[in-house]
mmCIF file of C-alpha atoms in Angstrom:
data_model
loop_
_atom_site.group_PDB
_atom_site.id
_atom_site.type_symbol
_atom_site.label_atom_id
_atom_site.label_comp_id
_atom_site.label_asym_id
_atom_site.label_seq_id
_atom_site.Cartn_x
_atom_site.Cartn_y
_atom_site.Cartn_z
ATOM 1 C CA MET A 22 -35.524 -19.660 98.327
ATOM 2 C CA ASP A 23 -31.787 -19.902 99.130
ATOM 3 C CA PHE A 24 -29.524 -16.860 98.924
ATOM 4 C CA GLN A 25 -27.849 -17.713 95.614
ATOM 5 C CA SER A 26 -31.200 -18.386 93.963
ATOM 6 C CA SER A 27 -32.450 -15.025 95.215
ATOM 7 C CA VAL A 28 -29.450 -13.193 93.741
ATOM 8 C CA LEU A 29 -29.854 -15.098 90.481
ATOM 9 C CA ARG A 30 -33.493 -14.031 90.282
ATOM 10 C CA GLN A 31 -32.567 -10.386 90.952
ATOM 11 C CA LEU A 32 -29.966 -10.386 88.194
ATOM 12 C CA LYS A 33 -32.260 -12.049 85.668
ATOM 13 C CA ASN A 34 -35.029 -9.573 86.448
ATOM 14 C CA ARG A 35 -32.878 -6.435 86.587
ATOM 15 C CA ARG A 36 -34.110 -3.481 84.592
ATOM 16 C CA GLU A 37 -31.865 -3.067 81.553
ATOM 17 C CA GLY A 38 -30.151 0.303 81.327
ATOM 18 C CA TYR A 39 -30.488 0.938 85.067
ATOM 19 C CA SER A 40 -28.084 0.669 87.994
ATOM 20 C CA LEU A 41 -28.144 -2.402 90.230
ATOM 21 C CA GLU A 42 -30.290 -2.885 93.293
ATOM 22 C CA GLN A 43 -28.928 -1.583 96.600
ATOM 23 C CA PRO A 44 -27.527 -4.794 98.158
ATOM 24 C CA PHE A 45 -25.182 -5.345 95.194
ATOM 25 C CA TYR A 46 -23.314 -2.220 96.326
ATOM 26 C CA ILE A 47 -23.412 -2.422 100.151
ATOM 27 C CA ASP A 48 -24.299 -5.923 101.408
ATOM 28 C CA GLN A 49 -21.497 -8.117 102.768
ATOM 29 C CA ASP A 50 -23.182 -11.374 101.668
ATOM 30 C CA TYR A 51 -23.409 -10.083 98.091
ATOM 31 C CA PHE A 52 -19.763 -9.057 98.333
ATOM 32 C CA LYS A 53 -18.759 -12.550 99.460
ATOM 33 C CA LEU A 54 -20.649 -13.975 96.496
ATOM 34 C CA ASP A 55 -18.764 -11.601 94.145
ATOM 35 C CA MET A 56 -15.501 -12.861 95.620
ATOM 36 C CA GLU A 57 -16.449 -16.525 95.232
ATOM 37 C CA MET A 58 -17.924 -16.249 91.747
ATOM 38 C CA ILE A 59 -15.511 -13.757 90.152
ATOM 39 C CA TRP A 60 -12.419 -12.835 92.161
ATOM 40 C CA TYR A 61 -11.504 -16.335 93.314
ATOM 41 C CA ARG A 62 -12.073 -17.842 89.860
ATOM 42 C CA ASP A 63 -10.830 -15.390 87.256
ATOM 43 C CA TRP A 64 -7.572 -13.963 85.950
ATOM 44 C CA LEU A 65 -6.503 -10.933 87.986
ATOM 45 C CA PHE A 66 -3.857 -8.334 87.207
ATOM 46 C CA VAL A 67 -1.436 -8.069 90.136
ATOM 47 C CA GLY A 68 1.654 -6.184 88.930
ATOM 48 C CA HIS A 69 4.449 -5.802 86.405
ATOM 49 C CA ASP A 70 7.413 -7.941 85.403
ATOM 50 C CA CYS A 71 9.725 -4.981 85.977
ATOM 51 C CA GLU A 72 8.750 -4.868 89.661
ATOM 52 C CA ILE A 73 10.609 -8.161 90.148
ATOM 53 C CA PRO A 74 13.493 -7.852 87.660
ATOM 54 C CA LYS A 75 15.972 -10.219 89.338
ATOM 55 C CA ALA A 76 15.906 -13.739 90.770
ATOM 56 C CA GLY A 77 14.595 -13.654 94.327
ATOM 57 C CA ASN A 78 12.663 -10.405 93.871
ATOM 58 C CA TYR A 79 9.079 -10.808 95.073
ATOM 59 C CA VAL A 80 5.851 -8.874 95.593
ATOM 60 C CA THR A 81 2.860 -9.846 97.697
ATOM 61 C CA VAL A 82 -0.822 -9.185 97.184
ATOM 62 C CA GLN A 83 -4.007 -9.904 99.142
ATOM 63 C CA ILE A 84 -7.047 -11.124 97.165
ATOM 64 C CA GLY A 85 -9.899 -11.324 99.649
ATOM 65 C CA ASP A 86 -8.926 -14.107 102.055
ATOM 66 C CA TYR A 87 -5.964 -15.233 99.924
ATOM 67 C CA PRO A 88 -2.448 -13.897 100.537
ATOM 68 C CA VAL A 89 -0.293 -14.510 97.456
ATOM 69 C CA VAL A 90 3.422 -14.038 96.734
ATOM 70 C CA ILE A 91 4.777 -13.572 93.205
ATOM 71 C CA VAL A 92 8.497 -14.292 92.781
ATOM 72 C CA ARG A 93 11.029 -14.472 89.968
ATOM 73 C CA GLY A 94 12.985 -17.728 89.931
ATOM 74 C CA ARG A 95 16.640 -18.274 89.155
ATOM 75 C CA ASP A 96 15.511 -19.495 85.732
ATOM 76 C CA GLY A 97 13.874 -16.104 85.087
ATOM 77 C CA VAL A 98 10.349 -17.539 85.285
ATOM 78 C CA ILE A 99 7.764 -15.586 87.293
ATOM 79 C CA ARG A 100 5.709 -17.833 89.583
ATOM 80 C CA ALA A 101 2.972 -17.270 92.137
ATOM 81 C CA PHE A 102 2.274 -19.176 95.352
ATOM 82 C CA HIS A 103 -0.210 -19.104 98.176
ATOM 83 C CA ASN A 104 1.675 -17.069 100.769
ATOM 84 C CA THR A 105 0.945 -19.536 103.543
ATOM 85 C CA CYS A 106 3.577 -21.726 105.198
ATOM 86 C CA ARG A 107 2.854 -25.450 104.912
ATOM 87 C CA HIS A 108 3.872 -25.871 108.557
ATOM 88 C CA ARG A 109 1.293 -23.906 110.554
ATOM 89 C CA GLY A 110 0.005 -21.337 108.087
ATOM 90 C CA HIS A 111 2.055 -18.230 108.929
ATOM 91 C CA ARG A 112 2.622 -15.887 105.994
ATOM 92 C CA VAL A 113 6.001 -16.679 104.480
ATOM 93 C CA CYS A 114 6.593 -13.196 103.015
ATOM 94 C CA THR A 115 5.192 -10.475 105.261
ATOM 95 C CA GLN A 116 6.365 -7.378 103.358
ATOM 96 C CA GLU A 117 4.787 -5.822 100.275
ATOM 97 C CA ARG A 118 7.976 -6.443 98.305
ATOM 98 C CA GLY A 119 11.469 -7.735 98.893
ATOM 99 C CA ALA A 120 14.415 -9.784 97.676
ATOM 100 C CA SER A 121 15.733 -13.069 99.036
ATOM 101 C CA ALA A 122 17.794 -16.023 97.860
ATOM 102 C CA LYS A 123 15.131 -18.250 99.410
ATOM 103 C CA LEU A 124 11.713 -17.684 100.959
ATOM 104 C CA VAL A 125 11.960 -18.186 104.730
ATOM 105 C CA CYS A 126 8.927 -18.329 107.012
ATOM 106 C CA PRO A 127 9.727 -16.063 109.995
ATOM 107 C CA TYR A 128 7.796 -18.280 112.452
ATOM 108 C CA HIS A 129 9.899 -21.480 112.488
ATOM 109 C CA GLN A 130 12.262 -20.824 109.566
ATOM 110 C CA TRP A 131 10.814 -23.349 107.166
ATOM 111 C CA THR A 132 12.687 -22.464 103.993
ATOM 112 C CA TYR A 133 11.421 -22.651 100.413
ATOM 113 C CA ASP A 134 13.344 -22.375 97.172
ATOM 114 C CA LEU A 135 12.216 -19.837 94.583
ATOM 115 C CA ASP A 136 10.294 -22.589 92.765
ATOM 116 C CA GLY A 137 8.225 -23.173 95.913
ATOM 117 C CA SER A 138 9.855 -26.453 96.950
ATOM 118 C CA LEU A 139 10.590 -26.943 100.641
ATOM 119 C CA VAL A 140 14.349 -27.210 101.201
ATOM 120 C CA PHE A 141 14.672 -26.926 104.981
ATOM 121 C CA ALA A 142 12.465 -27.764 107.959
ATOM 122 C CA ARG A 143 14.449 -28.477 111.105
ATOM 123 C CA GLN A 144 13.799 -31.312 113.530
ATOM 124 C CA MET A 145 10.713 -32.727 111.830
ATOM 125 C CA GLY A 146 11.632 -36.382 112.322
ATOM 126 C CA GLU A 147 13.256 -39.025 110.153
ATOM 127 C CA ASP A 148 10.074 -39.914 108.274
ATOM 128 C CA PHE A 149 9.303 -36.324 107.235
ATOM 129 C CA ASP A 150 9.159 -35.986 103.438
ATOM 130 C CA LYS A 151 10.002 -32.409 102.381
ATOM 131 C CA SER A 152 8.796 -33.067 98.830
ATOM 132 C CA GLN A 153 5.191 -33.228 100.049
ATOM 133 C CA PHE A 154 5.181 -29.781 101.650
ATOM 134 C CA GLY A 155 6.140 -27.245 99.000
ATOM 135 C CA MET A 156 4.275 -23.945 98.766
ATOM 136 C CA LYS A 157 0.981 -24.347 96.944
ATOM 137 C CA PRO A 158 1.187 -22.864 93.423
ATOM 138 C CA VAL A 159 -1.154 -20.253 91.997
ATOM 139 C CA ALA A 160 -1.716 -20.091 88.231
ATOM 140 C CA CYS A 161 0.425 -17.266 86.858
ATOM 141 C CA GLU A 162 0.845 -15.706 83.404
ATOM 142 C CA SER A 163 3.203 -12.957 82.287
ATOM 143 C CA MET A 164 2.088 -10.996 79.229
ATOM 144 C CA ALA A 165 3.908 -8.021 77.678
ATOM 145 C CA GLY A 166 5.118 -6.878 81.086
ATOM 146 C CA TYR A 167 1.888 -7.558 82.980
ATOM 147 C CA ILE A 168 1.440 -10.331 85.574
ATOM 148 C CA PHE A 169 -1.917 -12.061 85.992
ATOM 149 C CA ILE A 170 -2.833 -14.749 88.513
ATOM 150 C CA CYS A 171 -5.842 -17.036 88.936
ATOM 151 C CA LEU A 172 -6.702 -18.614 92.289
ATOM 152 C CA THR A 173 -8.896 -21.464 91.107
ATOM 153 C CA GLU A 174 -7.420 -24.909 90.510
ATOM 154 C CA GLU A 175 -8.923 -24.943 87.007
ATOM 155 C CA PRO A 176 -8.196 -21.520 85.493
ATOM 156 C CA ALA A 177 -10.117 -20.198 82.516
ATOM 157 C CA ASP A 178 -8.258 -20.065 79.211
ATOM 158 C CA PHE A 179 -5.785 -17.161 79.108
ATOM 159 C CA SER A 180 -4.675 -17.553 75.503
ATOM 160 C CA THR A 181 -7.566 -15.603 73.958
ATOM 161 C CA PHE A 182 -6.841 -12.535 76.057
ATOM 162 C CA ARG A 183 -3.135 -12.847 75.270
ATOM 163 C CA ALA A 184 -3.781 -13.160 71.530
ATOM 164 C CA THR A 185 -6.052 -10.097 71.599
ATOM 165 C CA ALA A 186 -4.109 -7.687 73.810
ATOM 166 C CA GLU A 187 -0.454 -8.629 73.438
ATOM 167 C CA PRO A 188 0.053 -7.279 69.875
ATOM 168 C CA TYR A 189 -1.221 -3.861 71.040
ATOM 169 C CA MET A 190 1.044 -3.881 74.102
ATOM 170 C CA LEU A 191 4.330 -5.289 72.825
ATOM 171 C CA PRO A 192 5.494 -2.156 70.935
ATOM 172 C CA HIS A 193 5.588 -0.331 74.297
ATOM 173 C CA ARG A 194 8.162 -2.814 75.694
ATOM 174 C CA LEU A 195 6.759 -2.692 79.223
ATOM 175 C CA HIS A 196 8.494 -5.952 80.128
ATOM 176 C CA GLU A 197 11.717 -3.938 80.358
ATOM 177 C CA ALA A 198 10.368 -0.613 81.636
ATOM 178 C CA LYS A 199 10.793 0.625 85.199
ATOM 179 C CA VAL A 200 8.441 1.957 87.862
ATOM 180 C CA ALA A 201 8.731 5.731 88.233
ATOM 181 C CA HIS A 202 6.041 5.989 90.909
ATOM 182 C CA LYS A 203 3.345 3.861 92.532
ATOM 183 C CA ASN A 204 0.641 4.571 95.074
ATOM 184 C CA THR A 205 -2.515 3.034 96.504
ATOM 185 C CA ILE A 206 -5.652 4.808 97.668
ATOM 186 C CA ILE A 207 -8.585 3.285 99.542
ATOM 187 C CA GLU A 208 -11.978 4.259 98.183
ATOM 188 C CA LYS A 209 -14.883 3.767 100.576
ATOM 189 C CA GLY A 210 -17.184 2.234 98.010
ATOM 190 C CA ASN A 211 -17.946 -1.113 96.384
ATOM 191 C CA TRP A 212 -15.589 -2.275 93.629
ATOM 192 C CA LYS A 213 -18.440 -2.096 91.101
ATOM 193 C CA LEU A 214 -18.946 1.600 91.880
ATOM 194 C CA VAL A 215 -15.245 2.176 91.183
ATOM 195 C CA TRP A 216 -15.661 0.541 87.782
ATOM 196 C CA GLU A 217 -18.959 2.269 86.969
ATOM 197 C CA ASN A 218 -17.393 5.644 87.676
ATOM 198 C CA ASN A 219 -14.423 4.748 85.478
ATOM 199 C CA ARG A 220 -16.536 3.658 82.538
ATOM 200 C CA GLU A 221 -17.952 7.079 81.650
ATOM 201 C CA CYS A 222 -16.835 10.668 81.215
ATOM 202 C CA TYR A 223 -20.341 12.065 81.705
ATOM 203 C CA HIS A 224 -18.977 13.367 85.015
ATOM 204 C CA CYS A 225 -15.612 14.619 83.724
ATOM 205 C CA ALA A 226 -16.385 18.243 82.849
ATOM 206 C CA GLY A 227 -17.737 18.950 86.322
ATOM 207 C CA ASN A 228 -15.141 16.969 88.255
ATOM 208 C CA HIS A 229 -11.849 16.505 86.344
ATOM 209 C CA PRO A 230 -10.473 19.870 85.138
ATOM 210 C CA GLU A 231 -6.907 18.489 84.929
ATOM 211 C CA LEU A 232 -7.808 15.376 82.946
ATOM 212 C CA CYS A 233 -10.086 17.293 80.586
ATOM 213 C CA ARG A 234 -7.087 19.277 79.310
ATOM 214 C CA THR A 235 -5.964 16.206 77.364
ATOM 215 C CA TYR A 236 -8.560 13.407 77.536
ATOM 216 C CA PRO A 237 -11.640 13.620 75.282
ATOM 217 C CA GLU A 238 -15.051 13.640 76.947
ATOM 218 C CA ALA A 239 -16.770 12.196 73.866
ATOM 219 C CA PRO A 240 -18.529 8.871 74.558
ATOM 220 C CA SER A 241 -16.814 7.408 71.485
ATOM 221 C CA ALA A 242 -13.488 7.578 73.392
ATOM 222 C CA THR A 243 -14.595 4.534 75.385
ATOM 223 C CA GLY A 244 -14.782 2.528 72.165
ATOM 224 C CA VAL A 245 -18.152 1.087 73.134
ATOM 225 C CA GLN A 246 -20.230 3.929 71.668
ATOM 226 C CA GLY A 247 -19.610 4.670 68.020
ATOM 227 C CA ALA A 248 -15.819 4.824 67.853
ATOM 228 C CA GLY A 249 -15.842 3.222 64.423
ATOM 229 C CA GLU A 250 -18.103 5.984 63.081
ATOM 230 C CA ASP A 251 -15.990 8.823 64.453
ATOM 231 C CA PRO A 252 -13.747 10.099 61.598
ATOM 232 C CA PHE A 253 -11.271 11.664 64.039
ATOM 233 C CA ILE A 254 -10.772 8.280 65.717
ATOM 234 C CA THR A 255 -10.694 6.181 62.526
ATOM 235 C CA GLU A 256 -8.117 8.538 60.987
ATOM 236 C CA HIS A 257 -6.017 8.095 64.146
ATOM 237 C CA TRP A 258 -6.270 4.313 63.848
ATOM 238 C CA GLN A 259 -5.154 4.375 60.212
ATOM 239 C CA ARG A 260 -2.172 6.591 60.994
ATOM 240 C CA CYS A 261 -1.014 4.464 63.940
ATOM 241 C CA GLU A 262 -1.551 1.151 62.177
ATOM 242 C CA GLY A 263 0.424 2.486 59.223
ATOM 243 C CA ALA A 264 3.324 2.839 61.683
ATOM 244 C CA GLY A 265 2.937 -0.727 62.923
ATOM 245 C CA LEU A 266 0.815 -0.003 66.019
ATOM 246 C CA PRO A 267 -2.371 -2.109 66.287
ATOM 247 C CA SER A 268 -5.083 0.395 67.138
ATOM 248 C CA GLN A 269 -8.653 -0.478 66.193
ATOM 249 C CA PHE A 270 -11.211 -1.109 68.918
ATOM 250 C CA THR A 271 -11.470 -4.810 69.764
ATOM 251 C CA MET A 272 -13.688 -6.273 72.501
ATOM 252 C CA HIS A 273 -14.121 -9.925 73.423
ATOM 253 C CA GLN A 274 -17.610 -11.315 72.904
ATOM 254 C CA SER A 275 -17.979 -11.778 76.682
ATOM 255 C CA GLY A 276 -17.338 -8.060 77.205
ATOM 256 C CA GLN A 277 -14.643 -8.846 79.782
ATOM 257 C CA PHE A 278 -11.700 -7.256 77.998
ATOM 258 C CA ARG A 279 -11.018 -4.806 75.193
ATOM 259 C CA VAL A 280 -8.225 -2.770 73.641
ATOM 260 C CA ALA A 281 -8.038 0.317 71.424
ATOM 261 C CA ARG A 282 -5.719 3.209 70.704
ATOM 262 C CA MET A 283 -7.555 6.504 71.149
ATOM 263 C CA PRO A 284 -6.428 10.041 70.261
ATOM 264 C CA LEU A 285 -6.003 12.692 72.922
ATOM 265 C CA ILE A 286 -7.474 16.142 72.292
ATOM 266 C CA GLU A 287 -5.872 18.749 70.038
ATOM 267 C CA ASP A 288 -2.067 18.442 70.029
ATOM 268 C CA ALA A 289 -1.737 16.611 73.381
ATOM 269 C CA GLU A 290 0.715 13.726 73.696
ATOM 270 C CA SER A 291 0.599 12.988 77.406
ATOM 271 C CA TYR A 292 -1.448 13.433 80.565
ATOM 272 C CA THR A 293 0.087 16.715 81.682
ATOM 273 C CA MET A 294 -1.310 20.171 82.329
ATOM 274 C CA ASP A 295 0.019 21.448 79.000
ATOM 275 C CA GLY A 296 -0.381 18.201 77.040
ATOM 276 C CA LYS A 297 3.355 17.936 76.372
ATOM 277 C CA ARG A 298 5.355 14.828 77.158
ATOM 278 C CA ALA A 299 6.043 14.228 80.830
ATOM 279 C CA VAL A 300 9.120 12.121 80.016
ATOM 280 C CA LYS A 301 11.783 13.302 77.566
ATOM 281 C CA ARG A 302 12.854 9.777 76.712
ATOM 282 C CA PRO A 303 10.128 7.837 74.829
ATOM 283 C CA LEU A 304 8.785 4.788 76.593
ATOM 284 C CA SER A 305 9.857 2.518 73.728
ATOM 285 C CA ASP A 306 12.321 2.837 70.885
ATOM 286 C CA ASP A 307 9.947 0.652 68.828
ATOM 287 C CA VAL A 308 7.364 3.446 68.547
ATOM 288 C CA LYS A 309 8.506 5.559 65.605
ATOM 289 C CA ILE A 310 5.797 8.239 65.444
ATOM 290 C CA SER A 311 4.531 10.936 67.785
ATOM 291 C CA HIS A 312 0.966 11.715 68.865
ATOM 292 C CA ILE A 313 -0.097 8.077 69.254
ATOM 293 C CA GLY A 314 -2.731 8.983 71.843
ATOM 294 C CA THR A 315 -3.431 6.462 74.563
ATOM 295 C CA MET A 316 -3.681 2.711 74.183
ATOM 296 C CA LEU A 317 -6.601 1.740 76.390
ATOM 297 C CA LEU A 318 -6.639 -1.752 77.884
ATOM 298 C CA PHE A 319 -9.473 -2.956 80.088
ATOM 299 C CA HIS A 320 -9.787 -6.348 81.767
ATOM 300 C CA TYR A 321 -12.591 -6.865 84.278
ATOM 301 C CA PRO A 322 -12.492 -7.075 87.207
ATOM 302 C CA THR A 323 -8.995 -5.772 88.007
ATOM 303 C CA THR A 324 -7.435 -3.337 85.580
ATOM 304 C CA TRP A 325 -7.663 -0.396 83.193
ATOM 305 C CA ASN A 326 -4.584 1.095 81.540
ATOM 306 C CA HIS A 327 -3.200 3.961 79.481
ATOM 307 C CA LEU A 328 -0.123 3.330 77.302
ATOM 308 C CA LEU A 329 1.254 6.564 75.862
ATOM 309 C CA VAL A 330 4.277 7.599 73.814
ATOM 310 C CA ASP A 331 6.308 8.685 76.865
ATOM 311 C CA HIS A 332 4.984 6.556 79.737
ATOM 312 C CA ALA A 333 2.336 4.051 80.744
ATOM 313 C CA ILE A 334 -0.103 4.011 83.635
ATOM 314 C CA SER A 335 -1.704 0.879 85.065
ATOM 315 C CA PHE A 336 -4.605 0.848 87.493
ATOM 316 C CA ARG A 337 -5.314 -2.172 89.686
ATOM 317 C CA VAL A 338 -8.632 -2.618 91.473
ATOM 318 C CA LEU A 339 -8.777 -4.938 94.497
ATOM 319 C CA PRO A 340 -11.849 -5.275 96.730
ATOM 320 C CA ILE A 341 -11.343 -5.092 100.496
ATOM 321 C CA SER A 342 -14.926 -5.310 101.723
ATOM 322 C CA ALA A 343 -18.439 -4.588 100.495
ATOM 323 C CA GLU A 344 -17.726 -0.872 100.876
ATOM 324 C CA GLU A 345 -13.963 -0.559 100.506
ATOM 325 C CA THR A 346 -11.776 -0.872 97.420
ATOM 326 C CA ALA A 347 -8.026 -0.429 96.947
ATOM 327 C CA VAL A 348 -6.952 1.281 93.710
ATOM 328 C CA THR A 349 -3.240 1.071 92.904
ATOM 329 C CA THR A 350 -1.773 3.339 90.217
ATOM 330 C CA THR A 351 1.651 2.644 88.705
ATOM 331 C CA TRP A 352 3.556 4.948 86.353
ATOM 332 C CA LEU A 353 6.061 3.200 84.067
ATOM 333 C CA VAL A 354 8.846 4.855 82.073
ATOM 334 C CA HIS A 355 11.764 3.746 79.877
ATOM 335 C CA LYS A 356 14.228 1.663 81.875
ATOM 336 C CA ASP A 357 17.012 4.192 81.259
ATOM 337 C CA ALA A 358 14.975 7.338 81.931
ATOM 338 C CA LYS A 359 16.468 9.286 84.828
ATOM 339 C CA GLU A 360 14.409 11.052 87.450
ATOM 340 C CA GLY A 361 15.279 14.739 87.621
ATOM 341 C CA VAL A 362 16.789 14.597 84.147
ATOM 342 C CA ASP A 363 14.235 12.948 81.867
ATOM 343 C CA TYR A 364 11.182 13.443 84.065
ATOM 344 C CA ASP A 365 9.870 15.095 87.199
ATOM 345 C CA VAL A 366 7.703 12.794 89.325
ATOM 346 C CA ASP A 367 5.298 15.553 90.350
ATOM 347 C CA GLN A 368 4.681 16.569 86.749
ATOM 348 C CA LEU A 369 4.402 12.936 85.652
ATOM 349 C CA THR A 370 1.828 12.015 88.291
ATOM 350 C CA HIS A 371 -0.066 15.286 88.844
ATOM 351 C CA VAL A 372 -3.019 14.783 86.478
ATOM 352 C CA TRP A 373 -3.854 11.261 87.589
ATOM 353 C CA ASN A 374 -3.170 11.916 91.264
ATOM 354 C CA MET A 375 -5.712 14.722 91.093
ATOM 355 C CA THR A 376 -8.115 12.628 89.005
ATOM 356 C CA ASN A 377 -7.829 9.627 91.321
ATOM 357 C CA ASP A 378 -8.583 11.740 94.367
ATOM 358 C CA GLN A 379 -11.541 13.359 92.616
ATOM 359 C CA ASP A 380 -12.839 9.914 91.626
ATOM 360 C CA ARG A 381 -12.377 8.680 95.203
ATOM 361 C CA ALA A 382 -14.584 11.525 96.458
ATOM 362 C CA ILE A 383 -17.193 10.785 93.775
ATOM 363 C CA VAL A 384 -17.302 7.057 94.557
ATOM 364 C CA GLU A 385 -17.575 7.720 98.280
ATOM 365 C CA GLU A 386 -20.449 10.180 97.839
ATOM 366 C CA ASN A 387 -22.100 7.738 95.430
ATOM 367 C CA ALA A 388 -21.807 4.982 98.041
ATOM 368 C CA PHE A 389 -23.084 7.326 100.741
ATOM 369 C CA GLY A 390 -26.238 8.045 98.766
ATOM 370 C CA ILE A 391 -26.834 4.412 97.835
ATOM 371 C CA ARG A 392 -26.976 3.492 101.536
ATOM 372 C CA SER A 393 -30.161 5.562 101.853
ATOM 373 C CA PRO A 394 -33.379 3.518 102.233
ATOM 374 C CA ALA A 395 -34.785 5.839 99.553
ATOM 375 C CA TYR A 396 -32.295 4.622 96.917
ATOM 376 C CA GLU A 397 -33.638 2.757 93.924
ATOM 377 C CA PRO A 398 -31.905 1.886 90.628
ATOM 378 C CA GLY A 399 -31.700 4.872 88.294
ATOM 379 C CA PRO A 400 -31.389 5.128 84.494
ATOM 380 C CA TYR A 401 -28.054 5.466 82.726
ATOM 381 C CA SER A 402 -27.631 8.045 79.963
ATOM 382 C CA PRO A 403 -27.778 6.247 76.589
ATOM 383 C CA ASP A 404 -25.695 9.067 75.095
ATOM 384 C CA HIS A 405 -22.877 9.064 77.651
ATOM 385 C CA GLU A 406 -22.990 5.944 79.818
ATOM 386 C CA GLY A 407 -22.821 3.115 77.306
ATOM 387 C CA GLY A 408 -19.569 1.986 78.921
ATOM 388 C CA VAL A 409 -21.273 1.719 82.307
ATOM 389 C CA MET A 410 -24.157 -0.244 80.829
ATOM 390 C CA GLN A 411 -21.637 -2.570 79.189
ATOM 391 C CA PHE A 412 -19.874 -3.163 82.515
ATOM 392 C CA VAL A 413 -23.130 -3.870 84.381
ATOM 393 C CA GLU A 414 -24.220 -6.198 81.577
ATOM 394 C CA TRP A 415 -20.889 -8.051 81.787
ATOM 395 C CA TYR A 416 -21.166 -8.350 85.566
ATOM 396 C CA SER A 417 -24.778 -9.546 85.465
ATOM 397 C CA ASN A 418 -24.190 -12.090 82.688
ATOM 398 C CA PHE A 419 -20.993 -13.336 84.311
ATOM 399 C CA MET A 420 -22.705 -13.862 87.662
ATOM 400 C CA ILE A 421 -25.771 -15.481 86.074
ATOM 401 C CA ASN A 422 -23.620 -17.943 84.134
ATOM 402 C CA ARG A 423 -21.522 -18.825 87.201
ATOM 403 C CA LEU A 424 -24.523 -19.191 89.518
ATOM 404 C CA GLN A 425 -26.455 -21.315 87.023
ATOM 405 C CA GLY A 426 -23.389 -23.419 86.310
ATOM 406 C CA ASP A 427 -22.828 -24.125 89.998
ATOM 407 C CA LYS A 428 -26.448 -25.096 90.505
ATOM 408 C CA GLN A 429 -26.290 -27.481 87.552
ATOM 409 C CA ARG A 430 -23.130 -29.139 88.924
ATOM 410 C CA LEU A 431 -24.649 -29.480 92.368
ATOM 411 C CA SER A 432 -27.813 -31.058 90.950
ATOM 412 C CA VAL A 433 -25.709 -33.594 89.040
ATOM 413 C CA VAL A 434 -23.726 -34.467 92.205
ATOM 414 C CA ALA A 435 -26.924 -34.777 94.230
#
């Protein structure tokens, strides 16, 4: 039996309501298959429009083996390209972010316009046709201030996700916000462990004292388990929707993405130690009421988000290896909010900096234990870990469909 058939059999035979078998969390071949089946084929969150506000501003990102550059053109359009020079493959943009009138490869100075076209390549001969050697494009979509890319030549439809999530996001006006702070931590664990840990608050009381001051531990806060039957949540939805803020829990039938606006506990408005706003200036002038809770946005495999009345926080998950994952957290505030006047960075970031570090330790200990030869899949709590079960079900179904689809195509070609 070939490797892909073996993985397919494992996924089809997995015990429902239990964690995955050991190699899914630690084996490099399984990791490579994740990259090929999911990360190299699906829409991935990479950053925010406001990170590249002007023509020539760019950011770079590494998705597995693929270096990518995202740049704003002179026409205002955000585009993405494979960050590989068409001459001899050197990275064109070698910094994490920058600004340039044109994109110049530092190796031999091949020069590309902001639309990716090659405009200068010295001494390449009379017959050299510059039009044939532009930077290779990567599918790119900007939505309500969020930038997504897709590496495959035939991207999946993006319009359904846009139609679902954009109405919830637009009132926060993140396309014109600004970055107050951003950091990246490396968690020594598989990307699926990062997500599994995120998808439940069963562990919160014992591990997240700062977060638990404002974020509810109730399983219904995930939306997956009984949110519609929770009167506290449904009353919150009615109040917010009455003020023009889409709020009810909505999840795509595939389970890949979902949105909802959830209340924080008691009188809390923001993720701070006292629950009060971290930013004096509201994130958006379009939000007319207070105590809107947090707008939760999830899109597997790259991002979860919290959009509040005073700021927004995005989380980006990028796999590095079978047992390493980069988690980038970005705090966004109103474009005119002034540091030291309207907000203090330490106060703004304290709760999630602490929570992120606590989660890093949890994921790393989880990964440490899974490496043991004694590990075997364990049962999830039906009362508290419905969100985890939903994630594992999405992952398993997604991989099964991709693996079966590839085998069917190969059999037709053969």
